[in-house]
mmCIF file of C-alpha atoms in Angstrom:
data_model
loop_
_atom_site.group_PDB
_atom_site.id
_atom_site.type_symbol
_atom_site.label_atom_id
_atom_site.label_comp_id
_atom_site.label_asym_id
_atom_site.label_seq_id
_atom_site.Cartn_x
_atom_site.Cartn_y
_atom_site.Cartn_z
ATOM 1 C CA MET R 157 100.070 25.019 93.852
ATOM 2 C CA ASN R 158 98.731 21.847 95.456
ATOM 3 C CA LYS R 159 95.262 23.375 95.484
ATOM 4 C CA ALA R 160 95.558 24.288 91.789
ATOM 5 C CA ARG R 161 96.601 20.726 90.956
ATOM 6 C CA ASN R 162 93.675 19.290 92.916
ATOM 7 C CA ARG R 163 91.282 21.666 91.175
ATOM 8 C CA PHE R 164 92.668 20.538 87.814
ATOM 9 C CA ILE R 165 92.117 16.874 88.703
ATOM 10 C CA LEU R 166 88.631 17.547 90.064
ATOM 11 C CA LEU R 167 87.575 19.597 87.030
ATOM 12 C CA THR R 168 88.952 17.008 84.619
ATOM 13 C CA GLU R 169 87.125 14.203 86.402
ATOM 14 C CA LEU R 170 83.869 16.169 86.435
ATOM 15 C CA ILE R 171 84.134 16.670 82.670
ATOM 16 C CA VAL R 172 84.893 12.961 82.147
ATOM 17 C CA ILE R 173 81.950 11.926 84.356
ATOM 18 C CA LEU R 174 79.552 14.326 82.626
ATOM 19 C CA LEU R 175 80.549 13.319 79.087
ATOM 20 C CA LEU R 176 80.688 9.596 79.874
ATOM 21 C CA GLY R 177 77.401 9.768 81.780
ATOM 22 C CA LEU R 178 75.752 11.627 78.903
ATOM 23 C CA LEU R 179 77.045 9.122 76.332
ATOM 24 C CA LEU R 180 76.011 6.029 78.313
ATOM 25 C CA THR R 181 72.637 7.582 79.160
ATOM 26 C CA VAL R 182 71.910 8.291 75.487
ATOM 27 C CA ILE R 183 72.970 4.765 74.474
ATOM 28 C CA ASN R 184 70.787 3.071 77.104
ATOM 29 C CA VAL R 185 67.803 5.355 76.578
ATOM 30 C CA LEU R 186 67.930 4.681 72.835
ATOM 31 C CA ASN R 187 68.320 0.957 73.513
ATOM 32 C CA PHE R 188 65.233 0.768 75.744
ATOM 33 C CA THR R 189 63.292 3.113 73.452
ATOM 34 C CA MET R 190 63.981 0.888 70.453
ATOM 35 C CA ALA R 191 62.893 -2.160 72.471
ATOM 36 C CA ALA R 192 59.656 -0.354 73.395
ATOM 37 C CA ASP R 193 59.099 0.640 69.747
ATOM 38 C CA ASP R 194 59.545 -2.977 68.627
ATOM 39 C CA ALA R 195 57.094 -4.129 71.295
ATOM 40 C CA ASP R 196 54.581 -1.459 70.257
ATOM 41 C CA PHE R 197 54.935 -2.599 66.651
ATOM 42 C CA LEU R 198 53.967 -6.114 67.696
ATOM 43 C CA THR R 199 51.004 -5.070 69.834
ATOM 44 C CA GLU R 200 49.795 -2.793 67.045
ATOM 45 C CA ARG R 201 50.143 -5.653 64.568
ATOM 46 C CA ILE R 202 48.094 -7.921 66.840
ATOM 47 C CA ALA R 203 45.516 -5.138 67.274
ATOM 48 C CA ARG R 204 45.152 -4.794 63.489
ATOM 49 C CA GLU R 205 44.561 -8.538 63.297
ATOM 50 C CA HIS R 206 41.801 -8.375 65.971
ATOM 51 C CA GLY R 207 43.793 -9.679 68.927
ATOM 52 C CA MET R 208 45.794 -12.497 67.356
ATOM 53 C CA PHE R 209 48.242 -13.025 64.560
ATOM 54 C CA GLU R 210 46.595 -13.643 61.196
ATOM 55 C CA GLU R 211 47.050 -17.291 60.325
ATOM 56 C CA LYS R 212 48.539 -18.450 57.053
ATOM 57 C CA LYS R 213 46.304 -20.340 54.666
ATOM 58 C CA GLN R 214 47.188 -23.870 53.660
ATOM 59 C CA ASN R 215 45.269 -25.747 50.912
ATOM 60 C CA GLY R 216 42.561 -23.126 50.994
ATOM 61 C CA GLN R 217 41.895 -23.496 54.749
ATOM 62 C CA THR R 218 42.597 -20.955 57.492
ATOM 63 C CA GLN R 219 44.327 -22.150 60.671
ATOM 64 C CA THR R 220 42.542 -21.645 63.969
ATOM 65 C CA ALA R 221 44.063 -21.146 67.417
ATOM 66 C CA GLU R 222 43.233 -24.793 68.246
ATOM 67 C CA ASN R 223 44.956 -26.454 65.247
ATOM 68 C CA ARG R 224 47.960 -24.062 65.215
ATOM 69 C CA THR R 225 50.205 -26.543 66.963
ATOM 70 C CA THR R 226 49.303 -29.522 64.749
ATOM 71 C CA ALA R 227 49.697 -27.430 61.601
ATOM 72 C CA SER R 228 53.093 -26.036 62.574
ATOM 73 C CA GLY R 229 54.911 -29.093 61.173
ATOM 74 C CA ALA R 230 53.155 -28.846 57.831
ATOM 75 C CA HIS R 231 53.756 -25.091 57.849
ATOM 76 C CA ALA R 232 57.479 -25.651 58.256
ATOM 77 C CA GLU R 233 57.536 -28.046 55.314
ATOM 78 C CA THR R 234 55.319 -26.013 52.968
ATOM 79 C CA GLN R 235 56.590 -22.449 53.046
ATOM 80 C CA ASN R 236 54.333 -20.471 50.736
ATOM 81 C CA ASN R 237 55.000 -17.310 48.835
ATOM 82 C CA ASN R 238 54.349 -15.139 51.913
ATOM 83 C CA ASP R 239 57.855 -16.027 53.152
ATOM 84 C CA LYS R 240 59.581 -14.907 50.001
ATOM 85 C CA PRO R 241 59.786 -11.207 50.977
ATOM 86 C CA PHE R 242 62.155 -12.248 53.797
ATOM 87 C CA ARG R 243 64.648 -13.778 51.360
ATOM 88 C CA LEU R 244 66.999 -12.106 48.937
ATOM 89 C CA ASP R 245 67.333 -13.264 45.326
ATOM 90 C CA ASN R 246 70.444 -15.297 46.236
ATOM 91 C CA GLY R 247 68.465 -17.232 48.823
ATOM 92 C CA HIS R 248 70.068 -15.685 51.916
ATOM 93 C CA PHE R 249 67.875 -14.303 54.674
ATOM 94 C CA ARG R 250 67.686 -10.542 54.899
ATOM 95 C CA PHE R 251 67.777 -8.717 58.262
ATOM 96 C CA MET R 252 64.658 -9.549 60.259
ATOM 97 C CA GLY R 253 63.085 -7.278 62.883
ATOM 98 C CA PRO R 254 59.932 -7.677 64.952
ATOM 99 C CA ASP R 255 58.006 -8.411 61.728
ATOM 100 C CA SER R 256 59.903 -11.660 61.220
ATOM 101 C CA PRO R 257 57.665 -14.666 60.420
ATOM 102 C CA GLU R 258 59.483 -16.581 63.159
ATOM 103 C CA MET R 259 58.333 -13.991 65.691
ATOM 104 C CA LYS R 260 54.728 -15.067 65.251
ATOM 105 C CA SER R 261 55.429 -18.596 66.455
ATOM 106 C CA SER R 262 57.850 -17.617 69.237
ATOM 107 C CA LEU R 263 56.060 -14.592 70.741
ATOM 108 C CA ARG R 264 54.398 -15.230 74.089
ATOM 109 C CA TYR R 265 51.247 -13.142 74.575
ATOM 110 C CA PHE R 266 47.583 -13.195 75.511
ATOM 111 C CA THR R 267 44.582 -11.142 74.396
ATOM 112 C CA PHE R 268 41.288 -10.656 76.207
ATOM 113 C CA ALA R 269 38.222 -8.749 75.042
ATOM 114 C CA PHE R 270 35.792 -7.088 77.456
ATOM 115 C CA ASP R 271 32.245 -6.067 76.525
ATOM 116 C CA LYS R 272 30.462 -3.057 77.981
ATOM 117 C CA ASP R 273 29.186 -5.184 80.880
ATOM 118 C CA GLY R 274 32.732 -6.207 81.800
ATOM 119 C CA ASN R 275 32.430 -9.786 80.615
ATOM 120 C CA ALA R 276 35.765 -11.204 79.453
ATOM 121 C CA LYS R 277 36.474 -13.362 76.438
ATOM 122 C CA SER R 278 39.806 -14.987 75.616
ATOM 123 C CA ILE R 279 40.786 -14.229 72.028
ATOM 124 C CA ASP R 280 44.218 -15.790 72.152
ATOM 125 C CA TYR R 281 46.355 -17.200 74.941
ATOM 126 C CA ARG R 282 50.018 -18.142 74.443
ATOM 127 C CA MET R 283 51.578 -17.703 77.865
ATOM 128 C CA SER R 284 53.255 -20.109 80.281
ATOM 129 C CA ALA R 285 54.161 -17.723 83.076
ATOM 130 C CA VAL R 286 50.544 -17.181 84.210
ATOM 131 C CA SER R 287 47.345 -19.187 84.039
ATOM 132 C CA GLU R 288 44.497 -18.095 81.824
ATOM 133 C CA GLU R 289 42.504 -16.974 84.878
ATOM 134 C CA GLU R 290 45.446 -14.906 86.125
ATOM 135 C CA ALA R 291 45.894 -13.474 82.647
ATOM 136 C CA GLU R 292 42.244 -12.371 82.597
ATOM 137 C CA THR R 293 42.625 -10.617 85.966
ATOM 138 C CA TRP R 294 45.841 -9.003 84.759
ATOM 139 C CA ALA R 295 44.217 -7.777 81.538
ATOM 140 C CA ARG R 296 41.248 -6.367 83.447
ATOM 141 C CA SER R 297 43.607 -4.308 85.656
ATOM 142 C CA LEU R 298 45.025 -2.638 82.522
ATOM 143 C CA LEU R 299 41.726 -1.477 81.024
ATOM 144 C CA ASN R 300 42.228 2.138 82.131
ATOM 145 C CA GLY R 301 45.588 2.410 80.352
ATOM 146 C CA THR R 302 46.569 2.777 76.713
ATOM 147 C CA THR R 303 50.042 1.313 76.223
ATOM 148 C CA GLY R 304 53.178 0.859 78.302
ATOM 149 C CA TRP R 305 55.190 -1.520 80.461
ATOM 150 C CA THR R 306 53.661 -3.750 83.105
ATOM 151 C CA ASN R 307 55.536 -6.005 85.528
ATOM 152 C CA MET R 308 58.807 -4.622 84.119
ATOM 153 C CA THR R 309 59.184 -6.856 81.053
ATOM 154 C CA TYR R 310 55.639 -7.048 79.625
ATOM 155 C CA ARG R 311 54.296 -4.555 77.087
ATOM 156 C CA TYR R 312 50.563 -4.023 76.805
ATOM 157 C CA ARG R 313 48.142 -2.194 74.548
ATOM 158 C CA VAL R 314 44.478 -1.364 75.180
ATOM 159 C CA TYR R 315 42.366 -0.678 72.095
ATOM 160 C CA GLU R 316 38.777 -0.687 70.947
ATOM 161 C CA ASP R 317 37.587 -3.372 68.537
ATOM 162 C CA GLY R 318 33.967 -2.843 67.619
ATOM 163 C CA LYS R 319 31.944 -2.547 70.803
ATOM 164 C CA GLN R 320 34.481 -4.205 73.048
ATOM 165 C CA MET R 321 37.725 -3.170 74.693
ATOM 166 C CA VAL R 322 40.642 -5.440 73.939
ATOM 167 C CA VAL R 323 43.811 -5.865 76.011
ATOM 168 C CA THR R 324 46.921 -7.496 74.564
ATOM 169 C CA VAL R 325 49.961 -8.249 76.748
ATOM 170 C CA ILE R 326 53.197 -9.562 75.235
ATOM 171 C CA ASP R 327 56.269 -10.939 76.967
ATOM 172 C CA GLN R 328 59.399 -8.957 76.049
ATOM 173 C CA SER R 329 61.762 -10.403 78.651
ATOM 174 C CA ARG R 330 63.885 -12.090 75.982
ATOM 175 C CA GLU R 331 64.206 -8.826 74.051
ATOM 176 C CA LEU R 332 64.808 -6.710 77.182
ATOM 177 C CA TRP R 333 67.486 -8.946 78.681
ATOM 178 C CA PRO R 334 70.198 -7.650 76.270
ATOM 179 C CA CYS R 335 69.113 -4.099 77.151
ATOM 180 C CA TYR R 336 69.575 -4.750 80.871
ATOM 181 C CA ARG R 337 72.859 -6.494 80.157
ATOM 182 C CA ILE R 338 74.116 -3.422 78.293
ATOM 183 C CA LEU R 339 72.897 -1.241 81.183
ATOM 184 C CA ILE R 340 74.852 -3.326 83.715
ATOM 185 C CA ILE R 341 77.940 -3.285 81.497
ATOM 186 C CA SER R 342 77.572 0.486 81.118
ATOM 187 C CA VAL R 343 77.448 1.044 84.883
ATOM 188 C CA ILE R 344 80.358 -1.259 85.689
ATOM 189 C CA GLY R 345 82.400 -0.196 82.672
ATOM 190 C CA GLY R 346 81.710 3.464 83.382
ATOM 191 C CA ALA R 347 82.868 3.109 86.998
ATOM 192 C CA VAL R 348 86.053 1.317 85.911
ATOM 193 C CA PHE R 349 86.700 3.943 83.241
ATOM 194 C CA ILE R 350 86.248 6.778 85.753
ATOM 195 C CA LEU R 351 88.655 5.087 88.171
ATOM 196 C CA ILE R 352 91.264 4.605 85.438
ATOM 197 C CA SER R 353 90.821 8.163 84.178
ATOM 198 C CA PHE R 354 91.223 9.462 87.740
ATOM 199 C CA LEU R 355 94.508 7.601 88.171
ATOM 200 C CA LEU R 356 95.757 8.788 84.769
ATOM 201 C CA THR R 357 94.647 12.377 85.447
ATOM 202 C CA LYS R 358 96.410 12.315 88.805
ATOM 203 C CA LEU R 359 99.582 11.023 87.151
ATOM 204 C CA ILE R 360 99.397 13.538 84.314
ATOM 205 C CA GLY R 361 98.543 16.339 86.758
ATOM 206 C CA SER R 362 101.614 15.560 88.831
ATOM 207 C CA LYS R 363 103.852 15.625 85.758
ATOM 208 C CA LEU R 364 102.111 18.698 84.345
ATOM 209 C CA PHE R 365 102.389 20.745 87.528
ATOM 210 C CA LYS R 366 105.869 19.606 88.467
ATOM 211 C CA PRO R 367 107.600 22.259 86.283
ATOM 212 C CA LEU R 368 105.205 24.908 87.606
ATOM 213 C CA GLU R 369 105.896 23.890 91.196
ATOM 214 C CA GLU R 370 109.615 24.009 90.517
ATOM 215 C CA ALA R 371 109.293 27.454 88.923
ATOM 216 C CA ASP R 372 107.224 28.637 91.894
ATOM 217 C CA ARG R 373 109.837 27.285 94.310
ATOM 218 C CA LYS R 374 112.625 29.049 92.438
ATOM 219 C CA GLN R 375 110.625 32.288 92.355
ATOM 220 C CA LYS R 376 110.078 32.190 96.106
ATOM 221 C CA LEU R 377 113.751 31.423 96.662
ATOM 222 C CA PHE R 378 114.805 34.278 94.377
ATOM 223 C CA ILE R 379 112.547 36.826 96.082
ATOM 224 C CA ALA R 380 113.675 35.639 99.520
ATOM 225 C CA GLN R 381 117.304 36.121 98.469
ATOM 226 C CA LEU R 382 116.431 39.472 96.906
ATOM 227 C CA GLU R 383 114.738 40.538 100.127
ATOM 228 C CA ASN R 384 117.889 39.741 102.081
ATOM 229 C CA GLU R 385 120.049 41.564 99.530
ATOM 230 C CA PHE R 386 117.906 44.687 99.836
ATOM 231 C CA LYS R 387 117.796 44.666 103.610
ATOM 232 C CA VAL R 388 121.533 45.244 104.029
ATOM 233 C CA PRO R 389 121.863 48.405 101.866
ATOM 234 C CA LEU R 390 118.581 49.796 103.172
ATOM 235 C CA THR R 391 119.775 49.294 106.734
ATOM 236 C CA VAL R 392 123.083 51.019 105.887
ATOM 237 C CA ILE R 393 121.317 53.950 104.192
ATOM 238 C CA ASN R 394 118.981 54.341 107.149
ATOM 239 C CA ALA R 395 121.876 54.271 109.617
ATOM 240 C CA ASP R 396 123.863 56.828 107.573
ATOM 241 C CA THR R 397 120.828 59.080 107.373
ATOM 242 C CA GLU R 398 120.418 58.994 111.143
ATOM 243 C CA THR R 399 124.126 59.827 111.525
ATOM 244 C CA LEU R 400 123.797 62.824 109.193
ATOM 245 C CA GLU R 401 120.744 64.042 111.092
ATOM 246 C CA ARG R 402 122.620 63.827 114.416
ATOM 247 C CA GLN R 403 125.598 65.686 112.967
ATOM 248 C CA ASN R 404 123.896 68.320 110.818
ATOM 249 C CA GLY R 405 120.307 68.229 111.956
ATOM 250 C CA THR R 406 117.191 67.249 110.024
ATOM 251 C CA ASN R 407 116.632 68.825 106.606
ATOM 252 C CA ALA R 408 114.456 68.205 103.549
ATOM 253 C CA GLN R 409 117.020 65.888 101.953
ATOM 254 C CA THR R 410 117.365 63.574 104.966
ATOM 255 C CA GLN R 411 113.609 63.526 105.435
ATOM 256 C CA SER R 412 113.168 62.518 101.780
ATOM 257 C CA ILE R 413 115.785 59.781 102.117
ATOM 258 C CA ASP R 414 114.146 58.507 105.306
ATOM 259 C CA LYS R 415 110.731 58.460 103.623
ATOM 260 C CA GLN R 416 111.985 56.542 100.613
ATOM 261 C CA VAL R 417 113.925 54.069 102.747
ATOM 262 C CA LYS R 418 110.805 53.299 104.772
ATOM 263 C CA ARG R 419 108.781 52.909 101.593
ATOM 264 C CA MET R 420 111.364 50.550 100.079
ATOM 265 C CA THR R 421 111.557 48.567 103.328
ATOM 266 C CA ARG R 422 107.776 48.193 103.398
ATOM 267 C CA LEU R 423 107.714 47.228 99.713
ATOM 268 C CA VAL R 424 110.399 44.559 100.152
ATOM 269 C CA LYS R 425 108.590 43.192 103.189
ATOM 270 C CA ASP R 426 105.253 43.017 101.337
ATOM 271 C CA LEU R 427 106.875 41.434 98.316
ATOM 272 C CA GLY R 428 108.518 38.783 100.460
ATOM 273 C CA ALA R 429 105.270 38.078 102.308
ATOM 274 C CA LEU R 430 103.380 37.745 99.012
ATOM 275 C CA SER R 431 105.940 35.431 97.442
ATOM 276 C CA VAL R 432 105.879 32.971 100.315
ATOM 277 C CA PHE R 433 102.135 33.215 100.906
ATOM 278 C CA GLU R 434 100.698 30.073 102.383
ATOM 279 C CA GLU R 435 97.001 29.370 102.638
ATOM 280 C CA PRO R 436 95.879 30.365 106.143
ATOM 281 C CA GLU R 437 94.743 27.686 108.509
ATOM 282 C CA SER R 438 90.981 27.390 108.316
ATOM 283 C CA SER R 439 90.431 25.274 111.420
ATOM 284 C CA THR R 440 89.526 28.320 113.540
ATOM 285 C CA LYS R 441 86.619 30.710 113.210
ATOM 286 C CA THR R 442 87.010 34.477 113.349
ATOM 287 C CA GLU R 443 84.268 36.822 114.491
ATOM 288 C CA LEU R 444 84.341 38.872 111.308
ATOM 289 C CA SER R 445 81.582 41.271 112.394
ATOM 290 C CA ASP R 446 83.349 42.246 115.613
ATOM 291 C CA LEU R 447 86.773 42.462 113.935
ATOM 292 C CA LEU R 448 85.572 44.707 111.105
ATOM 293 C CA THR R 449 83.674 46.962 113.509
ATOM 294 C CA ALA R 450 86.746 47.387 115.733
ATOM 295 C CA MET R 451 89.112 48.073 112.826
ATOM 296 C CA LEU R 452 86.779 50.650 111.272
ATOM 297 C CA GLU R 453 86.358 52.434 114.591
ATOM 298 C CA ASN R 454 90.145 52.531 115.008
ATOM 299 C CA SER R 455 90.471 53.995 111.502
ATOM 300 C CA ARG R 456 87.724 56.595 111.898
ATOM 301 C CA GLN R 457 90.186 59.271 113.058
ATOM 302 C CA ILE R 458 92.370 58.750 109.982
ATOM 303 C CA PHE R 459 89.334 59.097 107.701
ATOM 304 C CA ALA R 460 88.361 62.268 109.553
ATOM 305 C CA GLU R 461 91.849 63.748 109.132
ATOM 306 C CA LYS R 462 91.563 63.160 105.396
ATOM 307 C CA LYS R 463 88.070 64.719 105.482
ATOM 308 C CA LEU R 464 86.447 61.472 104.400
ATOM 309 C CA THR R 465 83.052 60.300 105.636
ATOM 310 C CA LEU R 466 83.088 56.676 106.820
ATOM 311 C CA THR R 467 79.893 54.640 107.188
ATOM 312 C CA HIS R 468 79.275 50.950 107.677
ATOM 313 C CA THR R 469 76.455 48.424 107.805
ATOM 314 C CA ILE R 470 77.582 45.300 109.591
ATOM 315 C CA GLU R 471 75.326 42.350 110.276
ATOM 316 C CA PRO R 472 76.160 40.953 113.733
ATOM 317 C CA ASP R 473 77.497 37.509 114.618
ATOM 318 C CA ILE R 474 79.041 36.725 111.240
ATOM 319 C CA THR R 475 81.943 34.301 111.504
ATOM 320 C CA LEU R 476 84.429 33.112 108.891
ATOM 321 C CA ARG R 477 86.587 29.997 109.024
ATOM 322 C CA ILE R 478 89.942 31.756 108.811
ATOM 323 C CA ASN R 479 92.646 32.649 111.310
ATOM 324 C CA ASP R 480 92.806 36.129 112.858
ATOM 325 C CA GLU R 481 96.042 37.148 111.140
ATOM 326 C CA ALA R 482 94.696 36.516 107.625
ATOM 327 C CA ALA R 483 91.371 38.197 108.476
ATOM 328 C CA LYS R 484 93.142 41.299 109.824
ATOM 329 C CA ARG R 485 95.354 41.481 106.737
ATOM 330 C CA LEU R 486 92.304 41.208 104.489
ATOM 331 C CA LEU R 487 90.344 43.968 106.247
ATOM 332 C CA ASN R 488 93.383 46.214 106.655
ATOM 333 C CA GLU R 489 94.081 46.149 102.910
ATOM 334 C CA LEU R 490 90.461 47.032 102.127
ATOM 335 C CA ILE R 491 90.514 49.929 104.592
ATOM 336 C CA SER R 492 93.815 51.168 103.137
ATOM 337 C CA ASN R 493 92.329 50.952 99.651
ATOM 338 C CA ALA R 494 89.324 53.026 100.761
ATOM 339 C CA LEU R 495 91.658 55.684 102.202
ATOM 340 C CA LYS R 496 93.595 55.885 98.933
ATOM 341 C CA PHE R 497 90.747 55.951 96.427
ATOM 342 C CA SER R 498 87.924 57.767 98.261
ATOM 343 C CA VAL R 499 87.220 61.350 97.212
ATOM 344 C CA SER R 500 84.808 62.249 100.001
ATOM 345 C CA GLN R 501 83.187 59.102 101.403
ATOM 346 C CA ALA R 502 83.601 55.384 101.894
ATOM 347 C CA ALA R 503 81.283 52.640 103.110
ATOM 348 C CA PHE R 504 81.603 49.031 104.239
ATOM 349 C CA THR R 505 78.852 46.421 104.207
ATOM 350 C CA LEU R 506 79.056 42.960 105.756
ATOM 351 C CA GLN R 507 76.078 40.641 105.447
ATOM 352 C CA LYS R 508 74.988 37.048 105.093
ATOM 353 C CA HIS R 509 73.618 36.058 101.695
ATOM 354 C CA ARG R 510 72.224 32.515 101.714
ATOM 355 C CA ASP R 511 75.181 30.345 102.726
ATOM 356 C CA ARG R 512 77.810 32.911 101.715
ATOM 357 C CA ILE R 513 79.285 36.019 103.314
ATOM 358 C CA LYS R 514 79.348 39.253 101.324
ATOM 359 C CA LEU R 515 81.855 41.965 102.196
ATOM 360 C CA ILE R 516 81.399 45.092 100.081
ATOM 361 C CA GLN R 517 83.573 48.190 100.126
ATOM 362 C CA THR R 518 82.354 51.240 98.191
ATOM 363 C CA ASN R 519 83.724 54.726 97.746
ATOM 364 C CA ASP R 520 83.319 57.623 95.362
ATOM 365 C CA THR R 521 86.137 57.910 92.844
ATOM 366 C CA THR R 522 87.369 59.872 89.868
ATOM 367 C CA LEU R 523 88.119 56.713 87.895
ATOM 368 C CA PRO R 524 86.058 56.140 84.731
ATOM 369 C CA ASP R 525 83.336 53.498 84.698
ATOM 370 C CA GLY R 526 84.348 49.939 83.927
ATOM 371 C CA SER R 527 85.596 46.673 85.378
ATOM 372 C CA TYR R 528 88.737 46.875 87.524
ATOM 373 C CA ASP R 529 89.346 43.245 88.418
ATOM 374 C CA GLN R 530 92.976 43.766 87.429
ATOM 375 C CA ILE R 531 93.641 45.692 90.651
ATOM 376 C CA PHE R 532 93.893 42.333 92.390
ATOM 377 C CA ASP R 533 96.894 41.375 90.240
ATOM 378 C CA ARG R 534 100.420 41.934 91.477
ATOM 379 C CA PHE R 535 101.998 45.338 90.830
ATOM 380 C CA THR R 536 98.819 46.839 89.361
ATOM 381 C CA MET R 537 98.564 50.479 90.417
ATOM 382 C CA LEU R 538 95.818 52.959 89.600
ATOM 383 C CA GLU R 539 95.665 56.710 90.025
ATOM 384 C CA ASN R 540 94.224 57.343 93.485
ATOM 385 C CA ALA R 541 92.546 60.321 95.065
ATOM 386 C CA ALA R 542 95.040 60.528 97.919
ATOM 387 C CA GLY R 543 97.954 60.931 95.546
ATOM 388 C CA THR R 544 100.023 58.467 97.575
ATOM 389 C CA ASP R 545 102.337 55.934 96.050
ATOM 390 C CA GLY R 546 101.309 52.320 96.349
ATOM 391 C CA SER R 547 103.197 49.082 95.910
ATOM 392 C CA GLY R 548 100.575 47.262 93.859
ATOM 393 C CA ILE R 549 100.785 44.353 96.277
ATOM 394 C CA GLY R 550 98.134 45.022 98.934
ATOM 395 C CA LEU R 551 95.089 43.854 96.983
ATOM 396 C CA ALA R 552 97.069 40.894 95.659
ATOM 397 C CA HIS R 553 97.174 39.741 99.293
ATOM 398 C CA VAL R 554 93.385 40.147 99.391
ATOM 399 C CA LYS R 555 93.055 37.961 96.285
ATOM 400 C CA ASN R 556 95.207 35.209 97.787
ATOM 401 C CA ILE R 557 93.288 35.206 101.070
ATOM 402 C CA VAL R 558 89.880 35.198 99.362
ATOM 403 C CA LYS R 559 90.860 32.323 97.070
ATOM 404 C CA SER R 560 92.166 30.370 100.043
ATOM 405 C CA CYS R 561 88.615 30.630 101.431
ATOM 406 C CA ASN R 562 87.178 29.380 98.111
ATOM 407 C CA GLY R 563 85.685 32.816 97.580
ATOM 408 C CA ARG R 564 85.271 35.200 94.662
ATOM 409 C CA LEU R 565 86.058 38.868 94.310
ATOM 410 C CA SER R 566 85.406 41.648 91.837
ATOM 411 C CA ALA R 567 85.926 45.380 91.413
ATOM 412 C CA ALA R 568 84.043 47.823 89.223
ATOM 413 C CA VAL R 569 83.223 51.519 88.884
ATOM 414 C CA ARG R 570 79.679 52.594 88.064
ATOM 415 C CA ASN R 571 78.526 56.198 88.010
ATOM 416 C CA GLY R 572 81.539 57.429 89.952
ATOM 417 C CA THR R 573 81.335 54.759 92.658
ATOM 418 C CA MET R 574 83.941 52.046 93.052
ATOM 419 C CA THR R 575 82.615 48.765 94.453
ATOM 420 C CA ILE R 576 84.826 45.944 95.649
ATOM 421 C CA THR R 577 82.835 42.809 96.399
ATOM 422 C CA LEU R 578 84.169 39.792 98.248
ATOM 423 C CA ASP R 579 82.022 36.666 98.200
ATOM 424 C CA LEU R 580 83.337 34.436 100.990
#
């Protein structure tokens, strides 16, 4: 039950991490993508205006790059009709994006043109972080590109204007800083959220599994008491049967009673063992290849008596982290299953498959084709070729042992062949 609770917590946390990671990734990718789109809009706008923002006309004259600073005061005082599209009828400013008129005066950028001989010409230079000579060298290094980020926070565009190649680089550090801030908040906030969700999931898991653990405890206690209650009458019946045999000799009735008492004793013992099953210690390694080989050789005579052909293909030196007792129980149940369900032949295969161990038991059968995973459930009994009565508990032990090894198991019939596969 502890393992089931831990799996619940682990699975819940994985789902939380995946969903939260996906959400935060989408938010941040969209955030940086929108910042890149805004930057590309600006570089494209500058490219359309031949490497510099088109200057506003005042009193019939066009501003130049040299008198831009001196004209800025007059520009602020004499807003012309070009600004009107950025105002609503009530006089309030509408939402402004990268096409804002204020962006033209605040954007830091430089543009250099290069002729076919590689000679550089400064078209516009509005940058404080680098000198004009450094800017020229920087622009020259970008000639082989088209558009993208450079030095993390600068966006550039390379385009052709007439017979010259033009490079424009704009500073987007101010626009990217909120993006990085959101990224940092996402990482820290996501980690805090995962920690809180883990603590809440652990608390909820404990409360959720507490009734199940109590029910499991009561079930084990009930079966243990039931086992003790059965032992006394079965012991008495067995003793009385032995007394009758000593007094009157053995007959068909006493033999039948003895057979049924032994079967009931075995059933009660298996039921008790299954109810109090504990995960086997996994600190030791078992030589599974040697153990399976020895057990099959010891069972060969029994297969021969039942006129069953037994074959096996066992890869040597395969070990499994499980104690000997659990490994013997696992293999013994599979061998018993082969004896019950085989019509004429049975086979065992043990091999390494990547980092897993595959144990496959096959036998011919009269069962119809289909999936038979239900045979690993408690008290599930199928018609077998041997005609012997089963308890429906043996393969349930196999299921418990396999799951304790974090393995998988399956059973199916195809074309008259039953295949039980254990992936350990």
